[in-house]
Coordinates of C-alpha atoms and ligand atoms in Angstrom, one line a residue:
Chain X
M1 CA 24.7 126.8 56.6
S2 CA 23.8 130.0 58.3
L3 CA 25.4 131.2 61.4
Q4 CA 24.0 133.6 63.9
L5 CA 25.6 135.3 67.0
E6 CA 23.4 137.2 69.4
R7 CA 25.0 139.4 72.0
V8 CA 27.9 136.9 72.4
G9 CA 30.5 137.7 75.1
R10 CA 33.1 135.9 77.1
T11 CA 34.5 136.6 80.5
F12 CA 37.6 135.0 81.9
A13 CA 37.9 135.1 85.7
G14 CA 35.8 138.2 86.0
K15 CA 37.5 140.0 83.2
A16 CA 35.6 140.5 80.0
A17 CA 37.6 139.5 76.9
V18 CA 34.9 140.3 74.3
Q19 CA 31.4 141.7 74.7
D20 CA 28.1 142.0 73.0
V21 CA 29.0 140.7 69.5
S22 CA 26.1 140.1 67.2
F23 CA 26.1 139.2 63.5
R24 CA 24.5 136.9 61.0
A25 CA 26.3 135.0 58.3
E26 CA 24.1 133.7 55.4
P27 CA 25.0 130.3 53.9
G28 CA 28.1 130.7 51.7
E29 CA 29.1 134.1 53.1
I30 CA 32.7 134.9 54.0
I31 CA 32.8 137.0 57.2
G32 CA 36.0 138.7 58.2
L33 CA 36.8 139.4 61.9
L34 CA 39.3 142.2 62.0
G35 CA 40.9 143.8 65.0
T36 CA 44.1 144.5 66.9
S37 CA 45.6 141.6 68.9
G38 CA 43.9 140.8 72.2
C39 CA 40.5 142.1 71.3
G40 CA 38.9 138.6 71.5
K41 CA 38.9 137.3 67.9
S42 CA 40.2 133.8 68.8
T43 CA 37.9 133.7 71.8
L44 CA 34.9 134.3 69.5
L45 CA 36.0 131.6 67.1
R46 CA 36.4 129.1 70.0
A47 CA 32.8 129.9 71.1
I48 CA 31.5 129.3 67.6
S49 CA 33.4 126.1 67.2
G50 CA 31.8 124.6 70.4
L51 CA 35.2 124.0 72.0
D52 CA 34.3 126.8 74.5
T53 CA 30.8 126.6 76.0
E54 CA 31.2 129.2 78.8
F55 CA 30.3 132.2 76.7
D56 CA 27.3 134.5 77.2
G57 CA 24.6 135.1 74.6
L58 CA 23.4 132.8 71.9
I59 CA 25.0 131.1 68.9
E60 CA 22.9 129.4 66.3
I61 CA 23.8 127.3 63.3
N62 CA 20.9 126.9 60.8
N63 CA 18.7 128.5 63.5
K64 CA 19.5 125.8 66.0
K65 CA 21.2 126.7 69.2
V66 CA 24.7 125.1 69.5
D67 CA 26.5 124.3 72.7
D68 CA 28.6 121.5 71.5
I69 CA 31.1 120.6 68.7
Q70 CA 29.5 120.2 65.3
K71 CA 31.0 117.7 63.0
T72 CA 30.2 120.0 60.0
T73 CA 32.3 122.8 61.5
G74 CA 36.0 122.9 60.6
F75 CA 38.5 124.9 62.6
M76 CA 41.9 126.1 61.5
F77 CA 43.7 127.1 64.7
Q78 CA 46.1 130.0 65.0
E79 CA 48.9 127.5 65.4
P80 CA 49.3 124.6 63.0
R81 CA 48.7 122.0 65.8
L82 CA 50.0 119.1 63.7
L83 CA 50.2 115.8 65.4
P84 CA 53.9 115.2 65.7
W85 CA 53.8 111.5 65.5
L86 CA 52.0 111.5 62.1
N87 CA 53.7 112.4 58.8
V88 CA 52.3 115.2 56.6
L89 CA 50.0 112.9 54.7
D90 CA 48.6 111.2 57.8
N91 CA 48.0 114.6 59.4
V92 CA 45.9 115.7 56.4
T93 CA 43.9 112.5 56.4
F94 CA 43.4 112.6 60.1
G95 CA 39.9 113.9 60.1
L96 CA 38.8 112.2 56.9
E97 CA 36.5 109.2 56.7
G98 CA 36.3 106.4 54.1
N99 CA 38.8 103.9 52.9
R100 CA 42.5 104.5 53.0
E101 CA 43.0 104.9 49.3
E102 CA 40.3 107.5 48.9
K103 CA 41.6 109.4 51.9
K104 CA 45.1 109.4 50.5
K105 CA 43.9 110.6 47.1
K106 CA 41.9 113.4 48.6
A107 CA 44.7 114.5 50.9
G108 CA 47.2 114.3 48.1
R109 CA 45.1 116.7 46.1
Y110 CA 45.0 119.3 48.8
L111 CA 48.7 118.9 49.5
E112 CA 49.4 119.5 45.9
S113 CA 47.4 122.7 45.9
V114 CA 49.3 124.0 49.0
G115 CA 52.5 123.1 47.2
L116 CA 53.6 120.2 49.4
A117 CA 53.1 117.3 47.1
D118 CA 56.6 115.9 47.6
S119 CA 56.6 116.5 51.4
E120 CA 54.0 113.8 52.2
K121 CA 56.4 111.6 54.1
L122 CA 58.0 114.3 56.2
Y123 CA 57.2 114.6 59.9
P124 CA 56.2 117.9 61.5
K125 CA 59.6 118.4 63.2
Q126 CA 61.1 118.6 59.7
L127 CA 58.8 121.4 58.5
S128 CA 59.4 125.1 58.5
G129 CA 56.7 127.3 60.1
G130 CA 55.2 128.2 56.8
M131 CA 55.1 124.6 55.6
A132 CA 53.4 123.5 58.8
Q133 CA 50.8 126.2 58.4
R134 CA 50.2 125.0 54.8
V135 CA 49.7 121.4 56.0
A136 CA 47.2 122.8 58.6
I137 CA 45.3 124.6 55.8
A138 CA 45.2 121.4 53.7
R139 CA 43.9 119.5 56.7
A140 CA 41.2 122.1 57.4
L141 CA 40.1 122.2 53.8
A142 CA 40.2 118.5 53.1
T143 CA 37.2 117.7 55.2
S144 CA 35.2 120.3 53.2
P145 CA 33.4 121.6 56.3
E146 CA 30.1 123.5 55.9
I147 CA 31.2 126.1 58.4
L148 CA 34.9 126.9 58.3
L149 CA 36.6 128.9 61.0
L150 CA 40.0 130.3 60.2
D151 CA 42.2 131.9 62.8
E152 CA 44.8 134.0 61.0
P153 CA 45.4 131.2 58.5
F154 CA 48.0 132.9 56.4
S155 CA 49.9 135.0 58.9
A156 CA 53.1 132.9 58.8
L157 CA 53.5 132.9 55.0
D158 CA 55.4 134.9 52.6
A159 CA 53.5 137.3 50.4
F160 CA 53.4 135.1 47.3
T161 CA 52.3 131.9 49.0
K162 CA 49.8 133.9 50.9
M163 CA 48.1 135.2 47.7
Q164 CA 48.2 131.7 46.2
L165 CA 46.5 130.2 49.2
Q166 CA 43.9 133.0 49.4
D167 CA 43.0 132.0 45.9
L168 CA 42.9 128.3 46.9
L169 CA 40.5 129.2 49.7
L170 CA 38.2 131.0 47.3
E171 CA 38.4 128.0 45.0
V172 CA 37.3 125.7 47.8
W173 CA 34.6 128.2 48.7
R174 CA 33.3 128.1 45.1
S175 CA 33.0 124.4 45.0
Y176 CA 31.6 123.8 48.5
Q177 CA 29.9 127.1 49.3
S178 CA 31.2 126.9 52.9
T179 CA 30.2 129.6 55.3
M180 CA 33.5 131.1 56.5
V181 CA 34.6 133.2 59.5
L182 CA 38.1 134.5 58.9
V183 CA 40.1 136.1 61.6
T184 CA 42.8 138.3 60.2
H185 CA 45.2 141.2 60.9
D186 CA 45.7 141.8 57.3
V187 CA 43.6 144.6 55.7
D188 CA 44.4 143.6 52.2
E189 CA 43.4 140.0 52.9
A190 CA 40.1 141.1 54.5
A191 CA 39.2 143.4 51.5
Y192 CA 40.2 140.7 49.0
L193 CA 38.4 137.7 50.5
C194 CA 35.4 138.8 52.6
D195 CA 31.8 139.7 51.8
R196 CA 31.5 141.5 55.1
I197 CA 34.0 142.7 57.6
I198 CA 33.3 143.0 61.3
V199 CA 35.8 145.4 62.9
L200 CA 36.4 144.7 66.6
R201 CA 38.0 147.3 68.9
G202 CA 39.0 147.8 72.4
Q203 CA 39.6 145.6 75.4
P204 CA 37.1 144.1 76.0
G205 CA 36.5 143.9 72.3
K206 CA 33.3 145.2 70.9
V207 CA 31.9 145.6 67.4
E208 CA 33.1 148.9 66.1
R209 CA 31.8 148.7 62.5
E210 CA 30.5 146.4 59.9
I211 CA 31.7 147.0 56.4
T212 CA 30.0 145.2 53.5
I213 CA 32.1 144.6 50.4
T214 CA 29.8 144.5 47.4
E215 CA 32.6 144.2 44.8
P216 CA 31.9 141.0 42.8
R217 CA 34.4 138.2 42.5
P218 CA 36.9 137.7 41.0
R219 CA 38.4 140.8 42.6
E220 CA 41.5 142.4 41.4
R221 CA 44.1 142.9 44.1
G222 CA 45.4 146.3 43.0
S223 CA 42.1 147.8 41.9
S224 CA 40.9 151.3 43.0
E225 CA 37.8 149.7 44.5
Q226 CA 40.0 147.5 46.7
A227 CA 42.0 150.5 47.7
A228 CA 38.9 152.4 48.7
Y229 CA 37.7 149.5 50.9
K230 CA 41.1 149.3 52.5
A231 CA 41.1 152.9 53.4
E232 CA 37.7 152.6 54.9
I233 CA 38.8 149.6 57.0
L234 CA 41.9 151.4 58.2
A235 CA 39.9 154.5 59.1
S236 CA 37.5 152.4 61.2
L237 CA 40.5 150.8 63.0
D238 CA 41.7 154.3 63.7
L239 CA 45.3 153.2 63.4
T240 CA 46.3 156.1 61.2
T241 CA 48.1 157.9 64.0
D242 CA 50.0 154.8 65.1
T243 CA 51.2 153.8 61.7
A244 CA 52.2 157.2 60.4
Chain B
M1 CA 81.2 126.9 51.1
A2 CA 78.4 124.6 51.8
K3 CA 80.5 121.6 51.0
N4 CA 83.1 122.9 53.3
Q5 CA 80.7 123.2 56.1
S6 CA 79.3 119.7 55.7
E7 CA 82.9 118.4 56.0
V8 CA 83.5 120.3 59.1
S9 CA 80.3 119.2 60.7
G10 CA 81.0 115.7 59.6
V11 CA 84.1 115.7 61.7
F12 CA 82.5 117.2 64.8
T13 CA 79.1 115.6 64.9
T14 CA 78.4 112.0 65.0
G15 CA 75.0 111.6 63.5
S16 CA 73.3 114.6 62.0
K17 CA 70.5 113.3 59.8
S18 CA 70.0 116.4 57.7
Q19 CA 73.0 115.7 55.5
P20 CA 72.9 112.9 53.0
S21 CA 75.2 110.2 54.1
T22 CA 76.9 110.0 50.7
I23 CA 78.7 113.3 51.0
K24 CA 79.4 113.2 54.6
P25 CA 82.9 111.8 55.2
K26 CA 82.3 110.1 58.5
S27 CA 85.5 110.0 60.5
P28 CA 86.2 106.5 62.0
F29 CA 87.8 108.2 65.0
T30 CA 84.7 109.8 66.3
H31 CA 82.5 106.8 66.2
P32 CA 80.6 106.7 69.5
L33 CA 81.4 103.1 70.1
L34 CA 85.1 103.9 69.8
L35 CA 85.0 107.0 71.9
G36 CA 83.1 105.2 74.6
S37 CA 85.6 102.3 74.7
I38 CA 88.7 104.4 75.3
F39 CA 88.5 104.7 79.0
P40 CA 87.2 101.2 79.8
A41 CA 89.9 99.7 77.7
L42 CA 92.5 101.8 79.4
L43 CA 91.2 100.8 82.8
V44 CA 91.3 97.1 82.0
V45 CA 94.9 97.3 80.7
V46 CA 96.1 99.2 83.8
W47 CA 94.2 96.9 86.1
E48 CA 95.7 93.8 84.4
L49 CA 99.2 95.2 84.7
L50 CA 98.8 96.2 88.3
S51 CA 97.4 92.8 89.2
R52 CA 100.1 90.9 87.4
S53 CA 102.8 93.0 89.1
E54 CA 101.0 92.1 92.4
V55 CA 100.2 95.7 93.4
F56 CA 96.7 94.3 94.0
P57 CA 96.8 91.1 95.9
A58 CA 95.0 88.3 94.0
Y59 CA 92.8 87.3 97.0
Q60 CA 91.3 90.8 96.9
L61 CA 91.3 91.9 93.3
P62 CA 92.2 89.3 90.7
A63 CA 93.3 90.3 87.2
P64 CA 90.7 90.8 84.4
S65 CA 92.0 87.7 82.7
V66 CA 91.3 85.6 85.8
I67 CA 87.7 86.9 85.9
L68 CA 87.3 86.1 82.2
E69 CA 88.6 82.6 82.8
T70 CA 86.1 82.2 85.6
I71 CA 83.2 83.2 83.3
V72 CA 84.5 81.0 80.5
G73 CA 84.9 78.1 83.0
M74 CA 81.3 78.5 84.1
A75 CA 80.2 78.6 80.5
E76 CA 82.1 75.4 79.7
D77 CA 80.8 73.4 82.7
G78 CA 77.3 74.7 81.9
T79 CA 76.5 76.3 85.2
L80 CA 76.6 79.8 83.7
W81 CA 73.4 79.4 81.7
G82 CA 71.4 78.3 84.7
H83 CA 72.5 81.3 86.8
V84 CA 71.9 83.8 84.0
G85 CA 68.7 82.2 82.9
I86 CA 67.0 82.1 86.3
T87 CA 68.0 85.7 87.1
F88 CA 66.8 86.9 83.7
Y89 CA 63.5 84.9 84.2
R90 CA 62.9 86.6 87.6
V91 CA 63.5 90.1 86.2
L92 CA 61.4 89.4 83.2
M93 CA 58.4 88.1 85.2
G94 CA 58.7 90.9 87.8
F95 CA 59.0 93.5 85.0
L96 CA 55.9 92.2 83.2
L97 CA 53.9 92.0 86.4
G98 CA 54.9 95.4 87.7
T99 CA 54.3 97.0 84.3
A100 CA 50.9 95.4 83.9
A101 CA 49.8 96.7 87.3
A102 CA 51.2 100.1 86.5
V103 CA 49.5 100.3 83.2
V104 CA 46.1 99.5 84.7
L105 CA 46.4 101.8 87.7
G106 CA 48.3 104.5 85.9
S107 CA 45.7 104.7 83.1
L108 CA 42.8 104.8 85.5
V109 CA 44.4 107.6 87.6
G110 CA 45.6 109.4 84.4
F111 CA 42.1 109.4 82.8
Y112 CA 39.7 109.7 85.6
K113 CA 39.6 112.4 88.2
H114 CA 37.8 110.2 90.7
A115 CA 40.2 107.4 90.3
E116 CA 43.0 109.9 91.0
A117 CA 41.3 111.0 94.2
L118 CA 40.7 107.4 95.1
F119 CA 44.0 105.7 94.4
D120 CA 46.7 108.3 94.1
P121 CA 47.2 109.3 97.8
L122 CA 47.5 105.7 98.8
I123 CA 50.0 105.0 96.0
Q124 CA 52.0 108.1 96.9
A125 CA 52.1 107.0 100.5
F126 CA 53.3 103.5 99.5
R127 CA 55.9 105.1 97.3
S128 CA 57.6 106.8 100.3
I129 CA 58.3 103.4 101.8
P130 CA 61.7 102.2 100.6
S131 CA 60.7 99.2 98.6
L132 CA 63.3 96.9 100.1
A133 CA 61.6 97.2 103.4
W134 CA 58.9 94.9 102.0
V135 CA 61.3 92.0 101.7
P136 CA 60.8 90.4 105.1
L137 CA 57.1 90.6 104.8
F138 CA 57.0 89.1 101.3
I139 CA 59.2 86.2 102.5
L140 CA 56.9 85.7 105.5
W141 CA 53.9 85.6 103.2
M142 CA 55.2 83.8 100.2
G143 CA 58.2 81.9 101.5
I144 CA 61.7 82.0 100.1
G145 CA 60.8 80.7 96.6
E146 CA 60.1 82.4 93.3
P147 CA 56.9 84.2 94.2
S148 CA 58.4 86.5 96.9
K149 CA 61.3 87.3 94.6
I150 CA 59.2 88.1 91.6
A151 CA 56.8 90.2 93.8
M152 CA 59.7 92.3 95.1
I153 CA 61.0 93.0 91.6
A154 CA 57.5 93.8 90.5
V155 CA 57.1 96.4 93.3
G156 CA 60.4 98.0 92.2
V157 CA 59.3 98.1 88.6
F158 CA 55.8 99.4 89.4
F159 CA 56.5 102.9 90.7
P160 CA 58.6 104.4 87.9
V161 CA 56.3 103.0 85.3
Y162 CA 53.1 104.1 87.1
L163 CA 54.4 107.7 87.7
N164 CA 55.5 108.1 84.1
I165 CA 52.2 106.8 82.8
V166 CA 50.2 109.2 85.0
S167 CA 52.4 112.2 84.1
G168 CA 52.4 111.2 80.4
I169 CA 48.6 111.0 80.2
S170 CA 47.9 114.2 82.2
G171 CA 50.6 116.1 80.3
V172 CA 49.1 115.6 76.9
D173 CA 48.8 119.0 75.1
R174 CA 45.3 120.3 75.4
K175 CA 45.6 121.9 72.0
L176 CA 46.1 118.5 70.3
I177 CA 43.1 117.1 72.1
E178 CA 41.1 120.0 70.8
V179 CA 42.1 119.1 67.2
G180 CA 40.7 115.6 67.8
K181 CA 37.5 117.0 69.3
M182 CA 37.0 119.3 66.3
Y183 CA 37.0 116.2 64.1
G184 CA 34.3 114.7 66.2
L185 CA 36.3 111.9 67.9
N186 CA 34.6 110.3 70.9
T187 CA 36.4 109.6 74.1
F188 CA 37.7 106.2 73.0
Q189 CA 39.0 107.5 69.7
L190 CA 40.6 110.5 71.5
V191 CA 42.5 108.0 73.8
R192 CA 43.6 105.8 70.9
R193 CA 44.5 108.4 68.3
I194 CA 45.8 111.3 70.5
I195 CA 46.3 110.6 74.1
L196 CA 48.2 107.2 73.8
P197 CA 50.6 108.3 71.1
A198 CA 51.3 111.6 72.9
A199 CA 51.9 109.8 76.2
L200 CA 54.1 107.1 74.7
P201 CA 57.4 108.9 75.2
S202 CA 56.8 109.2 78.9
F203 CA 55.6 105.6 79.1
L204 CA 58.9 104.4 77.5
V205 CA 60.9 106.5 79.9
G206 CA 59.0 104.7 82.7
L207 CA 59.7 101.3 81.2
R208 CA 63.4 102.0 81.1
S209 CA 63.8 103.2 84.6
G210 CA 61.5 100.4 85.8
L211 CA 63.8 97.9 84.1
G212 CA 66.8 99.4 85.8
L213 CA 65.1 99.1 89.2
G214 CA 64.2 95.5 88.3
W215 CA 67.8 94.6 88.0
M216 CA 68.6 96.3 91.3
F217 CA 65.9 94.4 93.1
V218 CA 66.8 91.0 91.7
V219 CA 70.2 91.4 93.4
A220 CA 68.5 92.1 96.7
A221 CA 66.1 89.2 96.2
E222 CA 68.8 86.7 95.3
L223 CA 71.0 87.9 98.1
M224 CA 68.2 87.1 100.6
G225 CA 68.3 83.5 99.7
A226 CA 68.5 81.6 96.5
S227 CA 70.1 78.4 95.2
Q228 CA 70.7 79.7 91.8
G229 CA 71.2 83.0 90.0
L230 CA 73.7 85.7 89.6
G231 CA 72.9 87.1 93.0
Y232 CA 73.5 83.7 94.5
L233 CA 76.9 83.7 92.8
L234 CA 77.7 86.9 94.8
V235 CA 77.0 85.0 98.0
V236 CA 78.9 82.0 97.0
G237 CA 81.9 84.2 96.1
Q238 CA 81.8 85.8 99.5
N239 CA 81.5 82.6 101.4
T240 CA 84.3 80.8 99.5
L241 CA 86.6 83.9 99.5
A242 CA 86.6 84.0 95.7
P243 CA 86.6 87.6 94.5
E244 CA 86.8 86.4 90.9
T245 CA 83.3 84.8 91.3
I246 CA 81.9 88.0 92.7
I247 CA 83.4 90.2 90.1
A248 CA 82.4 87.8 87.3
S249 CA 78.8 88.0 88.6
I250 CA 79.0 91.8 88.7
V251 CA 80.3 91.8 85.1
L252 CA 77.5 89.5 84.0
F253 CA 74.9 91.7 85.7
A254 CA 76.3 94.7 83.8
V255 CA 76.3 93.0 80.5
I256 CA 72.8 91.6 80.6
G257 CA 71.4 94.7 82.2
K258 CA 72.9 96.8 79.5
L259 CA 71.6 94.4 76.8
S260 CA 68.1 94.5 78.1
D261 CA 68.2 98.3 78.3
W262 CA 69.6 98.4 74.8
V263 CA 66.5 96.5 73.6
L264 CA 64.2 99.0 75.1
K265 CA 66.3 101.9 73.8
K266 CA 66.0 100.4 70.2
L267 CA 62.3 100.2 70.7
E268 CA 62.2 103.8 71.9
T269 CA 64.2 105.1 68.9
R270 CA 62.0 103.1 66.5
T271 CA 58.7 104.3 67.9
L272 CA 59.7 107.8 68.8
H273 CA 61.6 108.8 65.6
W274 CA 59.1 111.6 65.2
Q275 CA 60.2 113.4 68.4
D276 CA 61.9 116.7 67.9
R277 CA 64.8 116.4 70.2
A278 CA 68.0 118.3 70.3
A279 CA 70.9 116.4 68.7
K280 CA 74.2 116.6 70.6
S281 CA 77.4 117.4 68.8
Ligands
ADP301 N1 41.7 130.8 78.4 C1 41.9 132.1 78.7 N2 42.0 132.4 80.0 C2 42.1 133.7 80.4 N3 42.1 134.7 79.5 C3 42.0 134.5 78.2 C4 41.9 133.1 77.7 N4 41.8 133.1 76.4 C5 41.9 134.4 76.1 N5 42.0 135.2 77.1 C6 42.1 136.7 77.1 O1 41.1 137.2 76.3 C7 41.6 138.3 75.5 C8 41.4 138.0 74.1 O2 42.2 137.0 73.6 P1 42.1 136.4 72.1 O3 40.8 136.0 71.8 O4 43.2 135.4 72.0 O5 42.6 137.7 71.3 P2 42.9 137.8 69.7 O6 42.7 136.5 69.1 O7 41.9 138.8 69.2 O8 44.3 138.3 69.6 C9 43.0 138.5 75.9 O9 43.1 139.6 76.8 C10 43.4 137.2 76.6 O10 44.3 137.4 77.6
MG302 MG1 44.1 135.2 68.2

C-alpha cells in the first residue's frame, strides 16, 4: 500500500510540535524517520496510524484520505504496551483472527523468531525490558500489516539481539512487502534497513533532508557504502560538534 | 554465593516466588500464620489467667474458656446456627443487592460522560449522608422486618463498590486502549477485552471494602430490632447482664467476617496473579 503525507503538521495547545512534513512511500518501501528526540517523530506516526486525528494537512493511504484507524495498519509503540493480564502468548495472539489453534501456531512462530519460544507462559511482570520489547515486536509482526509503523522498535535491545531482529524485520518485509515507517535514533539502523531516510530537525520539527539509499539488499553492515551513507546522515543531522 | 543468598532470603522472606521451592529451606518459625498468632495467643492466655485470679470480675469480663463454653452450648442446643445463618443471609442479600446496583450505576457513570453529569453529583451528595441516618426512614417505609435490614446493608455496600468501579473504569491506561483500537476493536470489544480486565483490581478492592461495611451495617440493623441474629444476641446479652453472650457474639462476628473476607481475598489473588505488586519481606 502506498502512503502519502502532504504538509502534515501538529500543534499542541498553540505550540507546534512538527510542521510541514511531506513525503510519499511507495508500496513495499521502508522509510526511516530520523531526528533528535522531541522533534515530533512519534507525533507523526500517531497521525499516520489514525489514533490522532487533530493534525493539519493531508494523509492518504492508497490515494484515499484517512482520518480513522485502518485495520491494515500495524503500530509498534515506543513502549511495549503489553496487556499485563495476558501471558506472552496471549499478548501476541491478541490482534489475530481465526481459530485458537491457528492463532497459537502463528504466534508461536513469531515468538520463536524473537527468541522467546519458551517464555510463552510468562506474564509481562516477569519480563525484562528487552524481552517485553521483543514480545511487542512479535505482536506487531504477527498480524502481517500492510502498513507497519515502528516507533524505535529496537532501542531497548542489546547490539546482538538488535541485529538479529533487524534481519527478522527484513525477512517479514520480504514475505509480505509491507510498507514501513521506521522511527529511529540509530544511524546504523537507518542506513541498514531503509530505502529512504527523512531527517527531521528542530523544534518544531521540519524535514531537513531526504536521503535515498540505493544500495541493494542484502546489505553488508560494515561495508564502505554503509559507512558513506552513515557519514551523510550524520552530516545532515549536524551533530558532529556535539558528539566530538 | 548464589546458594548462600537464597538461604538467607529464605529465612527473611516468607514467599518470594522467584526461587524454586525445592532449594528454599522454608523456616517454620517465620510462617505468617504462626507469626500472626503470637500476640492473640498471648493475649488469650493472660486474659484467662487474670479472669481466673478474679482481677477481672466475671460479671464484667468472663474468661475466654467461659465464652467458648457459651458458644459450644449454643451450638449444642442448636440456636447458634439460626443466629449465624440469618445474619449471614442478611449480609449476603444486602451485599448482592448493593453490588448489583453499584455495578449498573458505576459502569454507566464510568463509561458515559453524560451519565456522569447526570448521576454523579446526586450520588456524591447522598454519599455525604452518614448511611445510618437512613435507618429510621427505612423502618418507617418497610417495617422492622427483613426488607429494611437488607436495604440498609445494601446502602452500606453500594458506595465503596460504586466509587471503586467508577475510578477503576476511568483510570484505565489510555495507552492500552490505543493498543486495542489499533487492532480494530469496536467499543464493545474494547470494554470486554481491555477496560474490564484493567478495571478488575479496583472492582475487587471495592467488593472487599463493601463487604466490610456490610458486616458493620448488619450489626446496626439487628440492634434496631430483630428476633434472631448475632446482633440480636448482643441485645440479649445486654438485657440479661450476660457479658459472655455479648463477647461470644463479637467473636462470631469476627470469625465469619474474616472468613467471608478470606473468600474474596482468595478470589482476588486468583484473578489478579498477573499484577506486579511489591512483595514485602
Ligand atoms: N499529547 C501531547 N500533548 C502536548 N504535547 C505533546 C503531546 N505529544 C507530544 N507533544 C510534544 O510534541 C513534541 C514532539 O514529541 P514526540 O513526537 O514525542 O517527539 P519524538 O518522538 O520525536 O521524540 C514534544 O515537544 C512533545 O512535548
Ligand atoms: Mg518518540
